[in-house]
């Protein structure tokens, strides 16, 4: 089969690879239906994380089950399935607590920009749809394996409640999905920080009520202005930089909450500042598996349409161009079709 | 009148001071019935915080109202009252959100180790008891102005729930009150980190089910052992040092919560570690005012007895010895009687 391999920053190639095989009796093999490029794939692509040895890429996937290991009974060959970027047995104590992305058997997916993929912990990771979904739903279903689930967790970690005010820091795919999540969880007011017109437009379409184009201290001041000087109830930090974290914490009211889902890069939090802010903080890789049944239903019902974050589609063999377009901010997110 | 004044690290004196007067129409003057020395008073006493110019000390108090300003109608002269170490109007948006210790009119009390005290924002700060309480209840009522309220907030911020497992880091008065709070909020298992026998004894009396004497990585490992390798649901960080924060975060399970109430000194939190831990974090000066009616009732009903943290009592004029005894760890907490 063929798949994407990163060799060095800026150097992603589509190459012949070994076909994946069942290694553990808990594995499944799926044939990829659609996959995509994630904002977090850009960290190594941009050299902000070491690449090391050449290795496959991709952690977002929907597909059709080809084969299952002896211990996998929850899905069967021929079914259309969606799974999280972090695999889980869905039975350990962390899973039962709703933190499947911290499963004791967790493995992070990393080979999904390919024609076939091996899924470890398939029993607890994959969720099948009732039938093979319509073509037009594929992009939205694909977002559930990461960005929409991650936006959902950001809103949950930030404790968005009916009638509340939410701030979304970051206008990438996760931030935009965070707008959808905040709306679905009942936020009355959703302030999106964005200065890129196509993303602003999508944020408004997804439910944002206010846009803030200022950044840094000016951005914080603008959010405070919009909230009677008090700050927002919930902030969704969907970037992972020190600047984004600072904006989220300082724009949140005393007793409010920040959910942070951008993998932190060089972020440190000053204990005394956090103390006097009274702001609650929770982050992490999203427990997407916990949300899948609910989010699949919302997509099938046509209630949410997160697939709109894909503004660029390519055949899988042009994956390199998909990275390039996102790196140059010509695309919010690239969908790849094998 | 007379009161305590700190002149330099290790140098607290009992001196003649001006009688406090009504300055704002929202003030009240109380005659101190009992006051005390707080663990946080030891930061400047030990030179860990700058002392600056000589200034009065003390932020914990119960007393009898002597005089009220023109706008104070909620309490009247002759009533026995308790108030928070942080004053609040109890009407602003932060107060209504339950964060009175972040009131827009907040003033931190700082002159309470004295015979008389001026209370700013008296209307929203002071709570009167139904009648003048019995002598034996005074120590417990005094703890409500800070340490018991702070332990309560630690447990609330750490989201202690019925049936859960709580860890208390710190065996000072706040930590010991945190044990009481965790028990009252229904924790089934309460692990207290303590290596001082009198404090261990009090922790067990207050409801601790397990004691951990190890510190640092060994302490974390021991807590993990006690919790099936998973960690606690809630950790109450009642110290304020980097080591205590590290223990609290690392001993908490994914999805669990740390409430931190020790004023952080040189504490920074690594964003990436917090991210992958999935631990929620909330701290701050406790919104004691929010809890006062409930906690007063629990004391009057004999349900809680936090006054036991006072293991040393002195006449107010020997306040200097009170600091010394706590600094040398001869006393957990010193009660002072004018």
XYZ file of C-alpha atoms in Angstrom:
676
model
C 0.000 0.000 0.000
C 0.989 3.660 -0.106
C 1.072 6.382 2.532
C 2.638 9.658 3.679
C 6.097 9.695 5.249
C 7.822 12.756 6.703
C 11.576 12.832 6.051
C 12.454 16.295 7.332
C 10.741 19.621 7.979
C 8.901 20.604 4.801
C 9.541 17.174 3.238
C 6.484 14.879 3.194
C 6.448 12.103 0.556
C 3.846 9.625 -0.622
C 5.586 6.244 -0.632
C 5.158 2.522 -0.979
C 4.861 0.995 2.522
C 4.293 -2.467 3.961
C 0.656 -3.429 4.224
C -0.426 -3.267 7.863
C -1.184 -6.640 9.495
C -2.918 -7.819 12.637
C -0.170 -7.850 15.282
C -2.222 -8.213 18.467
C -5.540 -10.069 18.791
C -7.009 -6.678 19.797
C -6.088 -5.048 16.460
C -8.209 -4.277 13.436
C -7.187 -3.271 9.916
C -9.275 -0.661 8.124
C -9.294 0.564 4.555
C -9.158 4.343 4.741
C -12.193 6.087 3.243
C -11.035 9.649 3.953
C -8.209 11.072 6.057
C -6.689 14.525 6.491
C -3.887 16.797 7.688
C -4.048 18.175 11.237
C -2.789 21.502 12.526
C -0.585 19.527 14.920
C 1.054 17.780 11.919
C 2.483 21.203 11.113
C 4.650 21.266 14.255
C 7.209 18.772 12.820
C 6.546 19.992 9.255
C 7.628 23.464 10.362
C 10.589 22.145 12.352
C 9.017 23.233 15.646
C 9.263 19.611 16.785
C 12.103 17.242 15.850
C 11.297 14.853 13.009
C 13.940 12.211 13.798
C 13.942 9.179 11.521
C 11.540 9.280 8.542
C 8.152 8.038 9.737
C 4.520 7.781 8.589
C 2.096 10.571 9.486
C -1.581 11.104 10.228
C -3.937 10.370 13.121
C -7.408 11.137 11.729
C -9.394 8.497 9.924
C -12.675 6.933 8.959
C -12.721 3.666 7.097
C -14.165 0.277 6.397
C -13.092 -2.676 8.515
C -11.058 -5.170 6.474
C -10.009 -7.608 9.172
C -10.199 -7.942 12.952
C -8.061 -9.768 15.533
C -9.408 -12.739 17.483
C -10.472 -10.642 20.482
C -12.364 -7.960 18.562
C -16.122 -8.527 18.624
C -17.545 -4.984 18.650
C -16.942 -4.334 14.936
C -16.787 -6.656 11.936
C -15.391 -6.572 8.390
C -17.435 -4.410 6.052
C -18.590 -1.926 8.691
C -17.916 1.798 8.396
C -16.054 2.947 11.505
C -14.700 6.050 13.200
C -12.116 6.048 15.974
C -10.141 8.429 18.112
C -6.586 9.598 17.414
C -5.788 8.015 20.816
C -6.719 4.353 21.121
C -8.258 2.970 24.314
C -9.515 -0.314 25.692
C -12.549 1.575 27.041
C -12.591 -0.620 30.143
C -9.752 0.602 32.405
C -10.435 2.971 35.283
C -9.349 6.053 33.338
C -11.666 5.058 30.484
C -14.541 4.500 32.898
C -13.861 7.963 34.311
C -14.380 9.387 30.814
C -10.700 9.943 30.041
C -10.165 7.319 27.328
C -7.347 9.438 25.934
C -5.451 8.530 29.104
C -6.244 4.806 28.858
C -3.575 2.621 30.444
C -3.277 0.878 27.045
C -3.358 4.090 25.000
C -1.450 4.278 21.752
C -1.462 7.477 19.727
C -2.374 6.874 16.071
C 0.349 8.008 13.683
C 0.031 6.184 10.351
C -3.388 7.295 9.071
C -2.421 9.272 5.963
C -2.325 5.927 4.158
C -4.528 3.521 2.242
C -4.791 1.029 5.096
C -4.329 1.465 8.817
C -3.794 -0.857 11.771
C -5.948 0.157 14.750
C -4.663 -1.076 18.141
C -7.255 -1.592 20.915
C -9.885 -1.796 18.175
C -12.594 -3.121 20.494
C -12.562 -0.027 22.652
C -11.550 2.472 19.996
C -13.754 2.012 16.924
C -17.406 2.968 16.695
C -19.426 1.700 13.718
C -22.161 3.753 12.085
C -25.555 2.043 11.579
C -24.901 1.913 7.831
C -22.365 3.187 5.312
C -22.950 6.943 5.491
C -23.793 9.186 2.561
C -20.848 10.711 0.713
C -21.673 14.252 1.838
C -21.409 13.276 5.514
C -17.877 11.884 5.238
C -16.031 15.136 5.969
C -18.060 15.807 9.127
C -17.666 12.228 10.329
C -13.926 12.461 9.723
C -13.648 15.519 12.001
C -15.019 13.426 14.857
C -11.792 11.406 15.041
C -9.984 14.514 16.248
C -10.798 18.186 15.663
C -14.534 18.156 16.401
C -13.976 15.870 19.405
C -11.166 18.140 20.532
C -13.291 21.273 20.188
C -15.979 19.455 22.155
C -13.554 18.616 24.950
C -12.303 22.216 25.010
C -15.871 23.369 25.630
C -16.489 20.665 28.226
C -13.192 21.328 30.020
C -14.067 25.039 29.989
C -17.457 24.065 31.488
C -19.580 25.848 28.893
C -23.143 25.948 30.209
C -26.496 27.098 28.858
C -26.691 30.878 28.824
C -22.980 31.410 29.396
C -20.384 33.441 27.506
C -17.561 31.558 25.792
C -14.361 32.787 24.211
C -12.596 30.772 21.532
C -8.868 31.491 21.151
C -7.590 30.108 17.848
C -9.368 30.055 14.489
C -7.922 26.814 13.154
C -10.114 23.759 12.635
C -10.174 22.947 16.362
C -11.129 26.493 17.328
C -13.876 26.543 14.715
C -15.173 23.196 15.999
C -14.970 24.703 19.491
C -17.465 27.339 18.324
C -19.845 24.548 17.269
C -19.360 22.816 20.631
C -19.971 25.989 22.634
C -23.181 26.574 20.664
C -24.370 22.988 21.133
C -23.672 23.203 24.877
C -25.874 26.283 25.053
C -23.545 29.277 25.202
C -25.553 32.419 24.617
C -22.605 34.465 23.512
C -19.574 33.113 21.666
C -16.620 35.428 21.070
C -14.185 34.181 18.430
C -10.690 35.659 18.187
C -9.902 35.692 14.479
C -8.482 38.076 11.918
C -8.720 35.883 8.809
C -11.817 36.597 6.789
C -12.699 33.063 5.611
C -12.289 31.782 9.163
C -14.313 34.663 10.603
C -17.068 33.787 8.160
C -17.057 30.142 9.160
C -16.971 31.065 12.871
C -20.085 33.183 12.407
C -21.749 30.395 10.430
C -20.932 27.959 13.248
C -22.495 30.207 15.874
C -20.026 32.902 16.933
C -21.839 36.058 18.030
C -18.816 38.370 18.265
C -15.451 38.580 16.534
C -12.334 40.041 18.118
C -9.495 40.848 15.730
C -7.130 42.359 18.300
C -4.452 40.175 19.879
C -2.374 40.202 23.073
C -3.287 42.778 25.716
C -5.525 44.620 23.251
C -7.427 41.430 22.553
C -7.877 40.788 26.274
C -9.067 44.363 26.803
C -11.559 44.024 23.947
C -13.000 40.807 25.421
C -13.294 42.491 28.817
C -15.120 45.403 27.177
C -17.582 42.961 25.666
C -18.223 41.374 29.075
C -18.882 44.350 31.392
C -15.221 44.349 32.433
C -15.615 40.979 34.133
C -14.400 38.457 31.553
C -15.923 35.362 29.977
C -17.291 32.349 31.820
C -15.367 29.908 29.623
C -12.349 30.162 27.352
C -11.395 27.496 24.827
C -7.635 27.690 24.192
C -7.128 25.966 20.833
C -3.579 26.966 19.889
C -0.927 25.844 22.381
C 1.313 28.911 22.510
C 2.190 31.031 25.575
C 0.372 33.983 23.991
C -2.840 32.017 23.446
C -2.794 30.659 27.006
C -2.230 34.141 28.408
C -5.141 35.521 26.406
C -7.415 32.709 27.560
C -6.563 32.991 31.266
C -6.632 36.792 31.419
C -9.903 37.125 29.494
C -11.719 34.706 31.822
C -13.691 35.927 34.824
C -12.891 34.906 38.414
C -14.374 31.453 38.866
C -14.509 30.861 35.116
C -12.727 28.048 33.306
C -10.150 27.595 30.589
C -10.153 24.383 28.563
C -6.837 24.078 26.732
C -6.471 21.638 23.868
C -3.633 23.041 21.793
C -0.606 20.878 22.676
C 1.405 23.363 24.774
C 4.702 24.451 23.271
C 6.915 26.392 25.722
C 3.906 27.206 27.871
C 4.478 27.751 31.589
C 1.829 29.041 33.925
C 2.703 31.354 36.788
C 1.230 29.854 39.957
C 0.624 33.170 41.656
C -1.113 34.717 38.640
C -3.354 31.680 38.257
C -4.062 31.765 42.015
C -5.248 35.356 42.106
C -7.242 34.918 38.885
C -9.496 32.237 40.448
C -9.576 30.693 36.961
C -9.916 26.922 36.610
C -7.730 25.169 34.077
C -8.034 21.772 32.440
C -6.449 20.494 29.267
C -5.209 17.445 27.516
C -5.693 15.200 24.523
C -9.467 15.017 24.084
C -11.275 11.860 25.206
C -12.832 11.675 21.769
C -13.987 8.089 22.291
C -16.328 9.242 25.036
C -18.072 11.668 22.686
C -18.209 9.571 19.496
C -21.694 8.014 19.826
C -23.250 11.394 20.641
C -21.325 13.340 18.000
C -21.964 10.717 15.285
C -25.676 11.065 16.008
C -25.501 14.858 15.779
C -23.807 14.568 12.367
C -26.246 11.928 11.079
C -29.152 14.116 12.270
C -27.700 17.076 10.365
C -27.495 19.035 13.592
C -23.784 19.864 13.246
C -21.708 20.220 10.108
C -18.067 20.441 11.218
C -16.912 19.053 7.854
C -17.035 22.642 6.588
C -13.597 23.151 8.135
C -12.245 21.269 5.096
C -11.745 23.964 2.494
C -9.281 22.001 0.398
C -9.544 18.446 -0.945
C -6.820 16.417 -2.617
C -6.214 12.843 -3.696
C -4.167 11.143 -0.986
C -1.172 10.867 -3.317
C -0.902 14.678 -3.272
C -0.644 14.781 0.532
C 2.553 16.887 0.319
C 0.594 19.717 -1.291
C -1.983 19.376 1.489
C 0.666 20.146 4.106
C 2.032 23.011 2.043
C -1.363 24.679 1.619
C -1.998 24.554 5.375
C 1.505 25.707 6.223
C 1.037 28.733 3.959
C -2.442 29.300 5.436
C -4.026 28.873 2.000
C -6.197 26.162 3.558
C -7.779 25.749 6.998
C -7.697 21.966 6.708
C -6.976 19.513 3.911
C -9.141 16.454 3.237
C -7.381 13.519 1.558
C -9.109 10.837 -0.540
C -7.280 7.569 -1.198
C -5.657 50.799 71.537
C -2.886 48.257 71.175
C -1.979 45.818 68.406
C 0.767 43.819 66.694
C 3.233 45.526 64.348
C 5.935 43.770 62.329
C 9.159 45.740 62.068
C 11.425 43.209 60.379
C 11.661 39.450 59.916
C 11.428 37.877 63.368
C 10.480 41.210 64.967
C 6.796 41.511 65.894
C 5.896 43.995 68.635
C 2.740 44.794 70.567
C 2.360 48.566 70.419
C 0.084 51.496 71.094
C -1.780 52.390 67.888
C -4.434 54.911 66.875
C -7.974 53.753 67.542
C -9.612 52.784 64.252
C -12.412 55.096 63.080
C -15.187 54.941 60.531
C -13.594 56.248 57.308
C -16.204 55.228 54.739
C -19.951 55.020 55.332
C -19.599 51.303 54.457
C -17.185 50.647 57.375
C -17.767 49.067 60.745
C -15.592 49.027 63.857
C -15.456 45.840 65.892
C -13.996 45.044 69.279
C -11.901 41.913 68.807
C -13.086 38.921 70.859
C -10.399 36.490 69.636
C -7.840 36.663 66.833
C -4.861 34.517 65.820
C -1.671 34.021 63.845
C -1.915 32.533 60.340
C 0.600 30.318 58.554
C 0.755 32.998 55.862
C 1.862 35.549 58.500
C 5.047 33.490 58.709
C 6.118 34.387 55.150
C 7.180 37.950 56.117
C 8.132 36.804 59.628
C 10.605 34.382 58.064
C 11.826 36.940 55.534
C 10.360 34.958 52.622
C 8.351 38.076 51.708
C 9.637 41.646 52.119
C 8.380 43.425 55.242
C 8.943 46.989 54.019
C 7.854 49.722 56.463
C 6.653 48.551 59.904
C 2.950 47.703 59.628
C 0.139 46.058 61.600
C -0.552 42.347 61.109
C -3.435 39.882 61.228
C -6.421 39.059 59.038
C -8.499 36.642 61.144
C -11.098 37.930 63.560
C -14.374 37.556 65.369
C -15.718 40.402 67.410
C -18.534 42.540 68.658
C -19.733 45.457 66.555
C -18.938 48.789 68.218
C -20.020 51.222 65.524
C -21.243 51.129 61.922
C -21.079 53.622 59.054
C -24.221 55.281 57.681
C -24.677 52.752 54.884
C -24.331 49.620 57.013
C -27.699 48.089 57.871
C -26.980 44.348 57.943
C -25.273 44.358 61.363
C -25.671 46.628 64.384
C -23.652 47.534 67.468
C -23.597 44.779 70.088
C -23.839 41.883 67.624
C -21.227 39.139 67.503
C -19.837 38.938 63.963
C -17.489 36.931 61.786
C -16.037 38.116 58.499
C -13.672 37.015 55.803
C -10.010 37.977 55.571
C -11.000 39.499 52.185
C -13.775 42.067 52.357
C -16.513 42.196 49.728
C -19.622 44.200 48.906
C -21.397 40.894 48.187
C -23.331 42.514 45.341
C -20.903 42.830 42.390
C -20.876 40.271 39.593
C -17.886 38.387 41.024
C -19.619 38.190 44.397
C -22.826 36.958 42.768
C -20.767 34.309 41.001
C -19.608 33.076 44.419
C -16.136 34.626 44.272
C -16.466 37.301 46.957
C -12.713 37.123 47.492
C -12.412 38.677 44.026
C -14.982 41.406 44.707
C -14.343 44.558 42.704
C -14.239 46.420 46.049
C -12.121 43.811 47.817
C -9.704 44.905 50.513
C -7.534 42.350 52.270
C -7.716 42.623 56.060
C -4.348 43.283 57.632
C -4.778 44.883 61.072
C -6.656 42.211 63.047
C -4.092 41.276 65.704
C -5.373 44.283 67.651
C -7.996 45.255 70.210
C -10.214 47.011 67.667
C -10.474 46.637 63.904
C -11.971 48.683 61.095
C -13.898 46.454 58.641
C -14.312 47.958 55.138
C -17.341 46.821 53.102
C -18.929 45.758 56.378
C -22.393 45.287 54.870
C -21.224 42.522 52.545
C -18.440 41.154 54.721
C -19.743 40.582 58.240
C -22.155 37.838 59.261
C -23.775 38.040 62.712
C -24.512 34.955 64.780
C -28.055 34.623 66.194
C -26.719 35.337 69.693
C -23.388 35.792 71.426
C -21.890 32.306 71.144
C -20.681 30.162 74.020
C -17.047 30.591 75.018
C -16.072 27.076 73.867
C -17.257 27.789 70.316
C -15.078 30.872 69.849
C -12.001 29.055 68.476
C -14.043 27.191 65.859
C -15.926 30.340 64.847
C -12.620 32.193 64.545
C -11.303 29.591 62.055
C -14.211 30.431 59.744
C -12.698 33.841 58.950
C -9.854 32.113 57.146
C -8.421 28.621 57.656
C -11.632 26.605 57.820
C -13.121 28.595 54.940
C -9.894 28.118 53.025
C -9.864 24.364 53.617
C -13.483 24.330 52.479
C -12.613 26.138 49.266
C -9.692 23.761 48.665
C -12.113 20.845 48.816
C -14.681 22.615 46.640
C -12.073 23.694 44.069
C -10.777 20.101 44.052
C -14.411 19.010 43.464
C -14.567 16.553 46.355
C -17.716 14.476 45.904
C -19.510 11.817 47.928
C -17.643 8.523 47.745
C -14.484 10.020 46.281
C -10.852 9.819 47.362
C -9.160 13.028 48.486
C -5.530 13.818 49.190
C -4.542 16.647 51.507
C -1.047 18.051 50.964
C 0.032 20.120 53.957
C -0.651 19.462 57.627
C -0.896 23.047 58.806
C -4.167 24.488 60.036
C -5.533 24.884 56.487
C -4.649 21.309 55.532
C -6.243 19.986 58.710
C -9.376 22.038 58.006
C -9.219 20.615 54.463
C -9.575 17.153 56.002
C -12.746 18.312 57.777
C -14.068 19.792 54.524
C -13.347 16.647 52.514
C -15.178 14.581 55.129
C -18.154 16.945 55.204
C -18.355 16.877 51.403
C -18.546 13.101 51.522
C -15.085 11.818 50.623
C -14.920 8.130 51.459
C -11.166 8.053 51.685
C -8.990 10.936 52.857
C -5.224 10.609 52.582
C -3.279 13.129 54.657
C 0.403 13.759 53.965
C 1.937 14.400 57.376
C 4.954 13.338 59.345
C 4.326 15.267 62.576
C 2.674 13.161 65.210
C 0.357 15.749 66.807
C -0.821 16.794 63.353
C -1.288 13.196 62.243
C -3.420 12.626 65.326
C -5.581 15.641 64.586
C -5.892 14.650 60.920
C -7.193 11.232 61.954
C -9.563 12.833 64.451
C -10.858 15.141 61.693
C -11.555 12.219 59.353
C -8.348 11.203 57.562
C -8.399 7.490 56.713
C -4.761 7.140 55.613
C -1.514 8.871 56.486
C 1.428 9.199 54.118
C 4.721 10.203 55.706
C 6.846 10.018 52.557
C 7.474 13.176 50.545
C 8.417 14.061 46.966
C 8.434 11.208 44.438
C 8.180 8.623 47.214
C 5.103 10.339 48.571
C 3.517 10.389 45.108
C 4.338 6.698 44.623
C 2.796 5.856 47.996
C -0.446 7.701 47.133
C -0.564 5.888 43.781
C -0.115 2.569 45.602
C -3.074 3.420 47.818
C -5.242 4.181 44.772
C -4.732 1.154 42.498
C -2.001 3.033 40.607
C -4.514 5.560 39.297
C -4.262 8.512 41.673
C -6.772 10.408 43.774
C -9.940 12.100 42.531
C -9.149 15.324 44.377
C -6.046 16.874 45.850
C -6.096 19.809 48.256
C -2.794 21.702 47.978
C -2.509 23.646 51.238
C 1.123 24.776 51.259
C 2.095 26.971 48.302
C 5.527 25.573 47.429
C 6.647 24.045 44.114
C 7.127 20.690 45.859
C 3.595 20.667 47.279
C 2.077 21.601 43.915
C 4.066 18.874 42.171
C 2.897 16.279 44.693
C -0.716 17.354 44.316
C -0.743 17.312 40.497
C 1.190 14.072 40.115
C -0.834 12.171 42.708
C -4.147 13.088 41.047
C -5.822 10.793 38.523
C -6.544 11.834 34.923
C -9.701 13.909 35.072
C -9.242 14.599 38.777
C -8.871 18.038 40.305
C -6.385 19.992 42.374
C -7.626 22.834 44.560
C -4.679 24.991 45.577
C -4.997 27.435 48.434
C -1.464 27.918 49.686
C -0.374 31.294 48.275
C 2.100 30.138 45.591
C 5.707 31.090 46.201
C 7.971 30.467 43.177
C 5.448 28.016 41.739
C 5.348 27.618 37.960
C 3.331 24.947 36.221
C 4.612 23.274 33.092
C 1.862 23.524 30.461
C 2.752 20.285 28.732
C 2.877 18.263 31.948
C -0.479 19.654 33.052
C -1.891 18.943 29.588
C -0.959 15.272 29.521
C -2.052 14.809 33.140
C -5.682 15.752 32.357
C -5.764 17.249 35.856
C -7.964 20.269 36.530
C -6.537 23.086 38.595
C -8.215 25.911 40.486
C -6.855 28.040 43.277
C -7.066 31.402 44.901
C -7.963 33.239 48.063
C -11.007 31.405 49.400
C -14.442 33.028 48.959
C -14.997 32.593 52.676
C -17.959 34.955 52.685
C -19.900 32.542 50.486
C -19.468 29.733 53.018
C -19.950 31.659 56.272
C -23.665 31.074 56.874
C -23.315 27.339 56.216
C -20.102 26.920 58.197
C -21.379 28.975 61.149
C -24.384 26.656 61.311
C -22.144 23.567 61.228
C -20.140 24.949 64.156
C -23.230 25.965 66.154
C -24.687 22.493 65.535
C -21.484 20.907 66.831
C -21.030 19.131 63.525
C -17.493 20.438 62.938
C -14.884 21.472 65.470
C -12.059 23.147 63.507
C -11.077 25.161 66.586
C -8.975 22.166 67.604
C -6.257 23.459 65.269
C -5.450 25.967 68.002
C -2.994 24.155 70.218
C -1.553 27.283 71.817
C -3.338 30.220 73.440
C -1.834 33.500 74.553
C -2.979 36.905 75.697
C -2.861 39.244 72.701
C -0.036 41.238 74.269
C 2.211 38.153 73.897
C 1.577 37.956 70.141
C 5.343 37.893 69.449
C 5.644 34.584 71.282
C 2.723 33.291 69.209
C 4.670 33.903 66.002
C 7.784 32.348 67.479
C 6.028 29.163 68.557
C 4.557 28.658 65.083
C 7.814 29.508 63.348
C 9.567 26.864 65.447
C 6.702 24.442 64.813
C 6.004 24.182 68.534
C 2.433 25.194 67.715
C 0.107 24.464 64.800
C -1.780 27.710 65.346
C -1.837 30.354 68.044
C -5.058 31.823 69.420
C -4.812 35.350 70.845
C -7.151 36.833 73.486
C -7.262 40.618 73.913
